[in-house]
Amino acid sequence: MPSLPVLVLNSGSSSIKFSVYEAGDGERNKLFEGAVDGIGTDLGKFWIKDATGKRLVDQTPALPTRAVAFELVAKALNSEEFPTPAAIGHRMVCGGPTVLENQRITPELIDEMERYTAFAPLHTPIAVYIMREAARLFPGVPNFVCLDSYFHRTMPEVATHMPIPEEYSAMGVRRFGAHGISYESIVYQLQPNVPEKLIVAHLGNGASISAIRKGKCIDTSMGLTPTGGLISGTRTGDIDPGVLVFILHKIAEKTTSAVEAANQLEIGANKKSGLLGVSGVSNDMRDLREAIKAGNAKARLAVDKFTWTIAKWIGSFVAELGGLDMLVFTGGIGENDIDSRAEICAGLGALGIVLDAKRNNVRGPAVISAEDSPVTVRVIPPAEDLMIVNHVVRLMGE
Ligand code: ADP
């Protein structure tokens, strides 16, 4: 394939991030990247910077709706200043039980993925909106979907199947996992020396952890939705289902609408729980570390629950993998929060995980394990956009 501009679109609940690569056979050259952030506010941010970091656009527009936000991006990218994309890659958390492969987007495919919005309720609505708008605003340009669940498709049935009645399984309920594009990018960056037994912890606002054997996922902490698994910034993580049933009954005492009750429960589990729910302070690790320094016991408890849960998952994954060669930290907390890494690894010496305090005192890529640690521990930033470009180039060539 000759070198062509490939646009990558990666949307969150209040932001749309994008980047443009010049990509062809073997060539991956990032031209620029940008974002609109603060959707739903009067003072959003819209910026584009080139590969050297020079700001090409730097605005603070009102972003009342996602439509206004995406229109800004599309208008800028359709202007003469920027190359018109030859292909567009979209990040999608989960496309539901029938859409497991990365592929070219059609209107029918979008409709099918939208049927399973409940499988990634914070991410899917804006992602499908942008897919439809991209087809309208960039007519004739092929669009491709890149799924987080794609990396987890190698999990065995014992990991994906849920212990529920068959009628629920038939609705598509199973474990899909998320953050797959990040995991894939870590394996990609470790090539050609991908360790046989690898654990990657993606610790950001959403947090998850995966067990990877010979480059293939065998288990991951998130389940049907990104609400499961580790405790996250605002999400419960795994929780006794009886808790949700109890709270649903409590909500039902005050509303007769089942939809309203489900929505309230969803907001409680997805937006008010996790680090925010336990601490009552913030979902942001930086704020929590400040609060801990100031002696806030609830912030301490929230972070302890976070690191304790991750250490337990590491233990279970070591059992599943039959040992461990390498542990990788990634995501905003994994890359930057020195204390979280130290606290997670503090009790894991028996598993061969020994950090070097000096080496761990770092933000960004590094080996942070002690010289004689049986397990190598590394910090590696994800390269999700690059992975999406790789998939788009592959799919264009098919
Ligand atoms: P998202 O899931 O939204 O992509 P990120 O991967 O950007 O999230 O991670 C956000 C988290 O990373 C926040 O909890 C934030 O506090 C944390 N973080 C970012 N920078 C630092 C830092 N320097 N020290 C500690 N935590 C940090």
PDB file of N, CA, C and O in Angstrom, residues 30-84:
ATOM      1  N   LYS A  30       3.653   9.633  12.355  1.00  0.00           N
ATOM      2  CA  LYS A  30       2.572  10.438  12.922  1.00  0.00           C
ATOM      3  C   LYS A  30       2.703  11.893  12.444  1.00  0.00           C
ATOM      4  O   LYS A  30       3.751  12.516  12.622  1.00  0.00           O
ATOM      5  N   LEU A  31       1.642  12.416  11.811  1.00  0.00           N
ATOM      6  CA  LEU A  31       1.697  13.783  11.291  1.00  0.00           C
ATOM      7  C   LEU A  31       1.231  14.780  12.355  1.00  0.00           C
ATOM      8  O   LEU A  31       1.858  15.808  12.563  1.00  0.00           O
ATOM      9  N   PHE A  32       0.115  14.490  12.972  1.00  0.00           N
ATOM     10  CA  PHE A  32      -0.358  15.341  14.061  1.00  0.00           C
ATOM     11  C   PHE A  32      -1.393  14.622  14.907  1.00  0.00           C
ATOM     12  O   PHE A  32      -1.874  13.536  14.555  1.00  0.00           O
ATOM     13  N   GLU A  33      -1.689  15.229  16.040  1.00  0.00           N
ATOM     14  CA  GLU A  33      -2.717  14.664  16.918  1.00  0.00           C
ATOM     15  C   GLU A  33      -3.477  15.808  17.562  1.00  0.00           C
ATOM     16  O   GLU A  33      -3.014  16.957  17.558  1.00  0.00           O
ATOM     17  N   GLY A  34      -4.647  15.480  18.088  1.00  0.00           N
ATOM     18  CA  GLY A  34      -5.436  16.524  18.713  1.00  0.00           C
ATOM     19  C   GLY A  34      -6.571  15.951  19.532  1.00  0.00           C
ATOM     20  O   GLY A  34      -6.719  14.735  19.665  1.00  0.00           O
ATOM     21  N   ALA A  35      -7.362  16.860  20.088  1.00  0.00           N
ATOM     22  CA  ALA A  35      -8.499  16.421  20.909  1.00  0.00           C
ATOM     23  C   ALA A  35      -9.495  17.559  21.074  1.00  0.00           C
ATOM     24  O   ALA A  35      -9.125  18.737  21.009  1.00  0.00           O
ATOM     25  N   VAL A  36     -10.751  17.188  21.235  1.00  0.00           N
ATOM     26  CA  VAL A  36     -11.736  18.117  21.802  1.00  0.00           C
ATOM     27  C   VAL A  36     -12.108  17.515  23.143  1.00  0.00           C
ATOM     28  O   VAL A  36     -12.441  16.336  23.230  1.00  0.00           O
ATOM     29  N   ASP A  37     -12.013  18.310  24.160  1.00  0.00           N
ATOM     30  CA  ASP A  37     -12.228  17.815  25.514  1.00  0.00           C
ATOM     31  C   ASP A  37     -13.199  18.732  26.243  1.00  0.00           C
ATOM     32  O   ASP A  37     -13.193  19.941  25.997  1.00  0.00           O
ATOM     33  N   GLY A  38     -14.000  18.160  27.126  1.00  0.00           N
ATOM     34  CA  GLY A  38     -14.947  18.990  27.883  1.00  0.00           C
ATOM     35  C   GLY A  38     -16.291  19.100  27.186  1.00  0.00           C
ATOM     36  O   GLY A  38     -16.957  20.129  27.277  1.00  0.00           O
ATOM     37  N   ILE A  39     -16.709  18.011  26.504  1.00  0.00           N
ATOM     38  CA  ILE A  39     -18.028  18.017  25.851  1.00  0.00           C
ATOM     39  C   ILE A  39     -19.091  18.136  26.941  1.00  0.00           C
ATOM     40  O   ILE A  39     -19.032  17.448  27.964  1.00  0.00           O
ATOM     41  N   GLY A  40     -20.046  19.046  26.695  1.00  0.00           N
ATOM     42  CA  GLY A  40     -21.088  19.274  27.702  1.00  0.00           C
ATOM     43  C   GLY A  40     -20.764  20.467  28.593  1.00  0.00           C
ATOM     44  O   GLY A  40     -21.482  20.731  29.551  1.00  0.00           O
ATOM     45  N   THR A  41     -19.679  21.195  28.273  1.00  0.00           N
ATOM     46  CA  THR A  41     -19.320  22.372  29.078  1.00  0.00           C
ATOM     47  C   THR A  41     -19.220  23.614  28.177  1.00  0.00           C
ATOM     48  O   THR A  41     -19.151  23.508  26.949  1.00  0.00           O
ATOM     49  N   ASP A  42     -19.200  24.792  28.827  1.00  0.00           N
ATOM     50  CA  ASP A  42     -19.088  26.055  28.085  1.00  0.00           C
ATOM     51  C   ASP A  42     -17.647  26.369  27.716  1.00  0.00           C
ATOM     52  O   ASP A  42     -17.378  27.224  26.877  1.00  0.00           O
ATOM     53  N   LEU A  43     -16.738  25.739  28.417  1.00  0.00           N
ATOM     54  CA  LEU A  43     -15.334  26.051  28.193  1.00  0.00           C
ATOM     55  C   LEU A  43     -14.575  24.767  27.878  1.00  0.00           C
ATOM     56  O   LEU A  43     -13.911  24.192  28.744  1.00  0.00           O
ATOM     57  N   GLY A  44     -14.752  24.310  26.629  1.00  0.00           N
ATOM     58  CA  GLY A  44     -14.053  23.100  26.219  1.00  0.00           C
ATOM     59  C   GLY A  44     -12.655  23.448  25.743  1.00  0.00           C
ATOM     60  O   GLY A  44     -12.238  24.618  25.756  1.00  0.00           O
ATOM     61  N   LYS A  45     -11.935  22.406  25.351  1.00  0.00           N
ATOM     62  CA  LYS A  45     -10.601  22.620  24.782  1.00  0.00           C
ATOM     63  C   LYS A  45     -10.564  21.939  23.428  1.00  0.00           C
ATOM     64  O   LYS A  45     -11.046  20.806  23.280  1.00  0.00           O
ATOM     65  N   PHE A  46      -9.972  22.621  22.456  1.00  0.00           N
ATOM     66  CA  PHE A  46      -9.782  22.026  21.138  1.00  0.00           C
ATOM     67  C   PHE A  46      -8.365  22.355  20.701  1.00  0.00           C
ATOM     68  O   PHE A  46      -8.003  23.524  20.598  1.00  0.00           O
ATOM     69  N   TRP A  47      -7.567  21.336  20.517  1.00  0.00           N
ATOM     70  CA  TRP A  47      -6.177  21.577  20.124  1.00  0.00           C
ATOM     71  C   TRP A  47      -5.727  20.541  19.100  1.00  0.00           C
ATOM     72  O   TRP A  47      -6.235  19.420  19.047  1.00  0.00           O
ATOM     73  N   ILE A  48      -4.796  20.994  18.270  1.00  0.00           N
ATOM     74  CA  ILE A  48      -4.113  20.078  17.348  1.00  0.00           C
ATOM     75  C   ILE A  48      -2.640  20.448  17.400  1.00  0.00           C
ATOM     76  O   ILE A  48      -2.297  21.638  17.373  1.00  0.00           O
ATOM     77  N   LYS A  49      -1.777  19.459  17.546  1.00  0.00           N
ATOM     78  CA  LYS A  49      -0.338  19.769  17.468  1.00  0.00           C
ATOM     79  C   LYS A  49       0.347  18.834  16.484  1.00  0.00           C
ATOM     80  O   LYS A  49      -0.106  17.694  16.286  1.00  0.00           O
ATOM     81  N   ASP A  50       1.420  19.342  15.875  1.00  0.00           N
ATOM     82  CA  ASP A  50       2.114  18.514  14.886  1.00  0.00           C
ATOM     83  C   ASP A  50       3.089  17.573  15.600  1.00  0.00           C
ATOM     84  O   ASP A  50       3.191  17.570  16.835  1.00  0.00           O
ATOM     85  N   ALA A  51       3.832  16.809  14.786  1.00  0.00           N
ATOM     86  CA  ALA A  51       4.697  15.770  15.361  1.00  0.00           C
ATOM     87  C   ALA A  51       5.802  16.361  16.236  1.00  0.00           C
ATOM     88  O   ALA A  51       6.323  15.683  17.128  1.00  0.00           O
ATOM     89  N   THR A  52       6.145  17.629  16.009  1.00  0.00           N
ATOM     90  CA  THR A  52       7.200  18.241  16.840  1.00  0.00           C
ATOM     91  C   THR A  52       6.612  18.835  18.120  1.00  0.00           C
ATOM     92  O   THR A  52       7.334  19.359  18.953  1.00  0.00           O
ATOM     93  N   GLY A  53       5.300  18.805  18.245  1.00  0.00           N
ATOM     94  CA  GLY A  53       4.665  19.352  19.450  1.00  0.00           C
ATOM     95  C   GLY A  53       4.157  20.775  19.254  1.00  0.00           C
ATOM     96  O   GLY A  53       3.580  21.368  20.161  1.00  0.00           O
ATOM     97  N   LYS A  54       4.366  21.340  18.036  1.00  0.00           N
ATOM     98  CA  LYS A  54       3.913  22.723  17.772  1.00  0.00           C
ATOM     99  C   LYS A  54       2.382  22.767  17.683  1.00  0.00           C
ATOM    100  O   LYS A  54       1.781  21.968  16.962  1.00  0.00           O
ATOM    101  N   ARG A  55       1.795  23.704  18.412  1.00  0.00           N
ATOM    102  CA  ARG A  55       0.322  23.823  18.415  1.00  0.00           C
ATOM    103  C   ARG A  55      -0.167  24.447  17.109  1.00  0.00           C
ATOM    104  O   ARG A  55       0.213  25.567  16.772  1.00  0.00           O
ATOM    105  N   LEU A  56      -0.994  23.745  16.374  1.00  0.00           N
ATOM    106  CA  LEU A  56      -1.555  24.263  15.127  1.00  0.00           C
ATOM    107  C   LEU A  56      -2.931  24.850  15.391  1.00  0.00           C
ATOM    108  O   LEU A  56      -3.374  25.751  14.693  1.00  0.00           O
ATOM    109  N   VAL A  57      -3.616  24.307  16.377  1.00  0.00           N
ATOM    110  CA  VAL A  57      -4.918  24.822  16.804  1.00  0.00           C
ATOM    111  C   VAL A  57      -4.907  24.812  18.327  1.00  0.00           C
ATOM    112  O   VAL A  57      -4.414  23.856  18.946  1.00  0.00           O
ATOM    113  N   ASP A  58      -5.400  25.894  18.918  1.00  0.00           N
ATOM    114  CA  ASP A  58      -5.457  25.966  20.384  1.00  0.00           C
ATOM    115  C   ASP A  58      -6.640  26.862  20.748  1.00  0.00           C
ATOM    116  O   ASP A  58      -6.511  28.077  20.765  1.00  0.00           O
ATOM    117  N   GLN A  59      -7.789  26.261  20.978  1.00  0.00           N
ATOM    118  CA  GLN A  59      -9.007  27.042  21.206  1.00  0.00           C
ATOM    119  C   GLN A  59      -9.716  26.574  22.478  1.00  0.00           C
ATOM    120  O   GLN A  59      -9.499  25.462  22.950  1.00  0.00           O
ATOM    121  N   THR A  60     -10.588  27.450  22.991  1.00  0.00           N
ATOM    122  CA  THR A  60     -11.401  27.071  24.161  1.00  0.00           C
ATOM    123  C   THR A  60     -12.882  27.307  23.838  1.00  0.00           C
ATOM    124  O   THR A  60     -13.519  28.186  24.400  1.00  0.00           O
ATOM    125  N   PRO A  61     -13.426  26.505  22.903  1.00  0.00           N
ATOM    126  CA  PRO A  61     -14.803  26.738  22.453  1.00  0.00           C
ATOM    127  C   PRO A  61     -15.843  26.196  23.452  1.00  0.00           C
ATOM    128  O   PRO A  61     -15.511  25.330  24.277  1.00  0.00           O
ATOM    129  N   ALA A  62     -17.060  26.721  23.336  1.00  0.00           N
ATOM    130  CA  ALA A  62     -18.171  26.098  24.060  1.00  0.00           C
ATOM    131  C   ALA A  62     -18.483  24.789  23.349  1.00  0.00           C
ATOM    132  O   ALA A  62     -18.539  24.743  22.114  1.00  0.00           O
ATOM    133  N   LEU A  63     -18.662  23.720  24.109  1.00  0.00           N
ATOM    134  CA  LEU A  63     -18.940  22.404  23.508  1.00  0.00           C
ATOM    135  C   LEU A  63     -20.221  21.829  24.112  1.00  0.00           C
ATOM    136  O   LEU A  63     -20.181  20.853  24.867  1.00  0.00           O
ATOM    137  N   PRO A  64     -21.362  22.464  23.797  1.00  0.00           N
ATOM    138  CA  PRO A  64     -22.601  22.022  24.447  1.00  0.00           C
ATOM    139  C   PRO A  64     -22.969  20.572  24.126  1.00  0.00           C
ATOM    140  O   PRO A  64     -23.536  19.883  24.965  1.00  0.00           O
ATOM    141  N   THR A  65     -22.633  20.117  22.921  1.00  0.00           N
ATOM    142  CA  THR A  65     -23.020  18.746  22.525  1.00  0.00           C
ATOM    143  C   THR A  65     -21.856  18.058  21.814  1.00  0.00           C
ATOM    144  O   THR A  65     -20.926  18.713  21.330  1.00  0.00           O
ATOM    145  N   ARG A  66     -21.968  16.748  21.695  1.00  0.00           N
ATOM    146  CA  ARG A  66     -20.938  16.004  20.948  1.00  0.00           C
ATOM    147  C   ARG A  66     -20.988  16.370  19.469  1.00  0.00           C
ATOM    148  O   ARG A  66     -19.975  16.294  18.764  1.00  0.00           O
ATOM    149  N   ALA A  67     -22.190  16.786  18.994  1.00  0.00           N
ATOM    150  CA  ALA A  67     -22.317  17.180  17.581  1.00  0.00           C
ATOM    151  C   ALA A  67     -21.431  18.398  17.304  1.00  0.00           C
ATOM    152  O   ALA A  67     -20.692  18.434  16.320  1.00  0.00           O
ATOM    153  N   VAL A  68     -21.501  19.393  18.186  1.00  0.00           N
ATOM    154  CA  VAL A  68     -20.662  20.589  18.023  1.00  0.00           C
ATOM    155  C   VAL A  68     -19.192  20.190  18.075  1.00  0.00           C
ATOM    156  O   VAL A  68     -18.368  20.644  17.273  1.00  0.00           O
ATOM    157  N   ALA A  69     -18.861  19.289  19.004  1.00  0.00           N
ATOM    158  CA  ALA A  69     -17.464  18.885  19.175  1.00  0.00           C
ATOM    159  C   ALA A  69     -16.932  18.183  17.923  1.00  0.00           C
ATOM    160  O   ALA A  69     -15.858  18.523  17.417  1.00  0.00           O
ATOM    161  N   PHE A  70     -17.693  17.233  17.389  1.00  0.00           N
ATOM    162  CA  PHE A  70     -17.171  16.487  16.243  1.00  0.00           C
ATOM    163  C   PHE A  70     -17.166  17.331  14.972  1.00  0.00           C
ATOM    164  O   PHE A  70     -16.282  17.185  14.125  1.00  0.00           O
ATOM    165  N   GLU A  71     -18.131  18.232  14.866  1.00  0.00           N
ATOM    166  CA  GLU A  71     -18.183  19.153  13.728  1.00  0.00           C
ATOM    167  C   GLU A  71     -16.875  19.980  13.663  1.00  0.00           C
ATOM    168  O   GLU A  71     -16.321  20.189  12.593  1.00  0.00           O
ATOM    169  N   LEU A  72     -16.392  20.417  14.831  1.00  0.00           N
ATOM    170  CA  LEU A  72     -15.136  21.187  14.897  1.00  0.00           C
ATOM    171  C   LEU A  72     -13.967  20.375  14.346  1.00  0.00           C
ATOM    172  O   LEU A  72     -13.166  20.860  13.551  1.00  0.00           O
ATOM    173  N   VAL A  73     -13.899  19.109  14.789  1.00  0.00           N
ATOM    174  CA  VAL A  73     -12.809  18.232  14.345  1.00  0.00           C
ATOM    175  C   VAL A  73     -12.901  18.020  12.834  1.00  0.00           C
ATOM    176  O   VAL A  73     -11.917  18.171  12.094  1.00  0.00           O
ATOM    177  N   ALA A  74     -14.117  17.690  12.364  1.00  0.00           N
ATOM    178  CA  ALA A  74     -14.301  17.371  10.944  1.00  0.00           C
ATOM    179  C   ALA A  74     -13.981  18.584  10.076  1.00  0.00           C
ATOM    180  O   ALA A  74     -13.336  18.467   9.031  1.00  0.00           O
ATOM    181  N   LYS A  75     -14.427  19.764  10.520  1.00  0.00           N
ATOM    182  CA  LYS A  75     -14.183  20.984   9.748  1.00  0.00           C
ATOM    183  C   LYS A  75     -12.680  21.238   9.629  1.00  0.00           C
ATOM    184  O   LYS A  75     -12.158  21.529   8.552  1.00  0.00           O
ATOM    185  N   ALA A  76     -11.982  21.106  10.762  1.00  0.00           N
ATOM    186  CA  ALA A  76     -10.530  21.335  10.746  1.00  0.00           C
ATOM    187  C   ALA A  76      -9.849  20.327   9.820  1.00  0.00           C
ATOM    188  O   ALA A  76      -9.016  20.700   8.984  1.00  0.00           O
ATOM    189  N   LEU A  77     -10.235  19.056   9.941  1.00  0.00           N
ATOM    190  CA  LEU A  77      -9.548  18.019   9.159  1.00  0.00           C
ATOM    191  C   LEU A  77      -9.935  18.057   7.684  1.00  0.00           C
ATOM    192  O   LEU A  77      -9.227  17.515   6.844  1.00  0.00           O
ATOM    193  N   ASN A  78     -11.057  18.705   7.376  1.00  0.00           N
ATOM    194  CA  ASN A  78     -11.454  18.852   5.974  1.00  0.00           C
ATOM    195  C   ASN A  78     -10.868  20.116   5.360  1.00  0.00           C
ATOM    196  O   ASN A  78     -11.050  20.360   4.178  1.00  0.00           O
ATOM    197  N   SER A  79     -10.169  20.944   6.164  1.00  0.00           N
ATOM    198  CA  SER A  79      -9.603  22.186   5.619  1.00  0.00           C
ATOM    199  C   SER A  79      -8.310  21.885   4.862  1.00  0.00           C
ATOM    200  O   SER A  79      -7.734  20.807   4.999  1.00  0.00           O
ATOM    201  N   GLU A  80      -7.861  22.886   4.097  1.00  0.00           N
ATOM    202  CA  GLU A  80      -6.695  22.658   3.228  1.00  0.00           C
ATOM    203  C   GLU A  80      -5.409  22.440   4.013  1.00  0.00           C
ATOM    204  O   GLU A  80      -4.458  21.835   3.516  1.00  0.00           O
ATOM    205  N   GLU A  81      -5.398  22.957   5.228  1.00  0.00           N
ATOM    206  CA  GLU A  81      -4.196  22.833   6.077  1.00  0.00           C
ATOM    207  C   GLU A  81      -3.786  21.382   6.312  1.00  0.00           C
ATOM    208  O   GLU A  81      -2.627  21.080   6.546  1.00  0.00           O
ATOM    209  N   PHE A  82      -4.788  20.490   6.322  1.00  0.00           N
ATOM    210  CA  PHE A  82      -4.528  19.100   6.693  1.00  0.00           C
ATOM    211  C   PHE A  82      -4.845  18.164   5.521  1.00  0.00           C
ATOM    212  O   PHE A  82      -5.747  18.438   4.737  1.00  0.00           O
ATOM    213  N   PRO A  83      -4.105  17.048   5.414  1.00  0.00           N
ATOM    214  CA  PRO A  83      -4.405  16.108   4.333  1.00  0.00           C
ATOM    215  C   PRO A  83      -5.745  15.416   4.593  1.00  0.00           C
ATOM    216  O   PRO A  83      -6.035  15.048   5.735  1.00  0.00           O
ATOM    217  N   THR A  84      -6.539  15.270   3.552  1.00  0.00           N
ATOM    218  CA  THR A  84      -7.810  14.546   3.722  1.00  0.00           C
ATOM    219  C   THR A  84      -7.496  13.091   4.017  1.00  0.00           C
ATOM    220  O   THR A  84      -6.679  12.474   3.322  1.00  0.00           O
TER     221      THR A  84
END
